[in-house]
Short mmCIF file of C-alpha atoms in Angstrom, two decimals:
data_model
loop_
_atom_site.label_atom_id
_atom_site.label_comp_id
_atom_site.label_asym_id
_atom_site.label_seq_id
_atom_site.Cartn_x
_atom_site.Cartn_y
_atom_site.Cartn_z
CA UNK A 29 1.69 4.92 6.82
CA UNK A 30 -0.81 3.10 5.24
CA UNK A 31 -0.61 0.32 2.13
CA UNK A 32 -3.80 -0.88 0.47
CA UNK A 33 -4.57 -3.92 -2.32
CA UNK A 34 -7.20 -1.71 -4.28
CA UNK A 35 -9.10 -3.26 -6.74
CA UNK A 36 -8.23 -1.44 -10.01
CA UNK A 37 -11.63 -0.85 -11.56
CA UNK A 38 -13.89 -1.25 -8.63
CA UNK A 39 -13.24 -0.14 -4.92
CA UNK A 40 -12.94 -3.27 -3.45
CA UNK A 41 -9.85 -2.53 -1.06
CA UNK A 42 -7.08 -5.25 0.76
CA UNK A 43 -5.47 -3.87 3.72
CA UNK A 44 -1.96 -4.15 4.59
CA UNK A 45 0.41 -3.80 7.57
CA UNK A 46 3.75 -1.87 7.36
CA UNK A 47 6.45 -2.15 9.15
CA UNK A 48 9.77 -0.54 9.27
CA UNK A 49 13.15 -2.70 9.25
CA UNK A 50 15.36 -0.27 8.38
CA UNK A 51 15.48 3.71 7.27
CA UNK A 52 15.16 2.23 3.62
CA UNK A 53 13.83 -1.19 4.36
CA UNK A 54 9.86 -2.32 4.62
CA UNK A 55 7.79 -5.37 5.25
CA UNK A 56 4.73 -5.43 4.48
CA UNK A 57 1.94 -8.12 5.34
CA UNK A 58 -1.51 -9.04 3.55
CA UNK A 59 -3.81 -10.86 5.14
CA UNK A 60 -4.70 -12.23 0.95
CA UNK A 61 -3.65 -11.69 -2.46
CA UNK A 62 -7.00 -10.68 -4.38
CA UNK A 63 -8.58 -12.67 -7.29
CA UNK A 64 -8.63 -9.59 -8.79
CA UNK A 65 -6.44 -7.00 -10.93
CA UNK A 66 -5.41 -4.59 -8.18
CA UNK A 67 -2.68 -1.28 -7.28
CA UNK A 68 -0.70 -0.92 -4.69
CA UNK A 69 -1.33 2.00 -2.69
CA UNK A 70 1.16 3.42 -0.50
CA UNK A 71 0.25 6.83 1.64
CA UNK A 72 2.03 8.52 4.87
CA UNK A 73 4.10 11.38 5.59
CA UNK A 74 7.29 12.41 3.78
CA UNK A 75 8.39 14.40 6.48
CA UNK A 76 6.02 16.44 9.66
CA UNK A 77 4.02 18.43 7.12
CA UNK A 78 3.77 16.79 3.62
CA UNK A 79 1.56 13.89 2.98
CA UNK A 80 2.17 11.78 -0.16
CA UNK A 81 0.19 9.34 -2.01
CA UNK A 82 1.52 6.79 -4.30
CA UNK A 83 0.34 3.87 -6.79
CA UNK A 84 2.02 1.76 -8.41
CA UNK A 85 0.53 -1.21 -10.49
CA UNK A 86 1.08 -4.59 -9.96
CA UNK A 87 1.85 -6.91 -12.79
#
């Protein structure tokens, strides 16, 4: 699993560590917080077969 600080209109990109604390539970680590307006982008494996991508905007 991957999460990413991605500039949100360039392609400038932040990279994050995950890591798991529980089955519902995440920490994640950036090494900095941008200057500027960015997503979050979150992308792994739902289960053995099916990759996801998600985005969410941060405010």
């Amino acid at each position: 699993t991957d999460v990413l600080l991605v500039e949100a209109s360039g392609s400038a990109v932040v990279n994050g560590t995950i890591k798991s604390l529980s089955a519902t539970d995440f920490l994640v680590n950036i090494d900095r917080i941008p200057e500027w307006a960015f997503v979050v982008q979150l992308k792994g494996m739902l289960n053995d077969s099916a990759h996801y991508l998600h985005t969410l905007k941060a405010s």
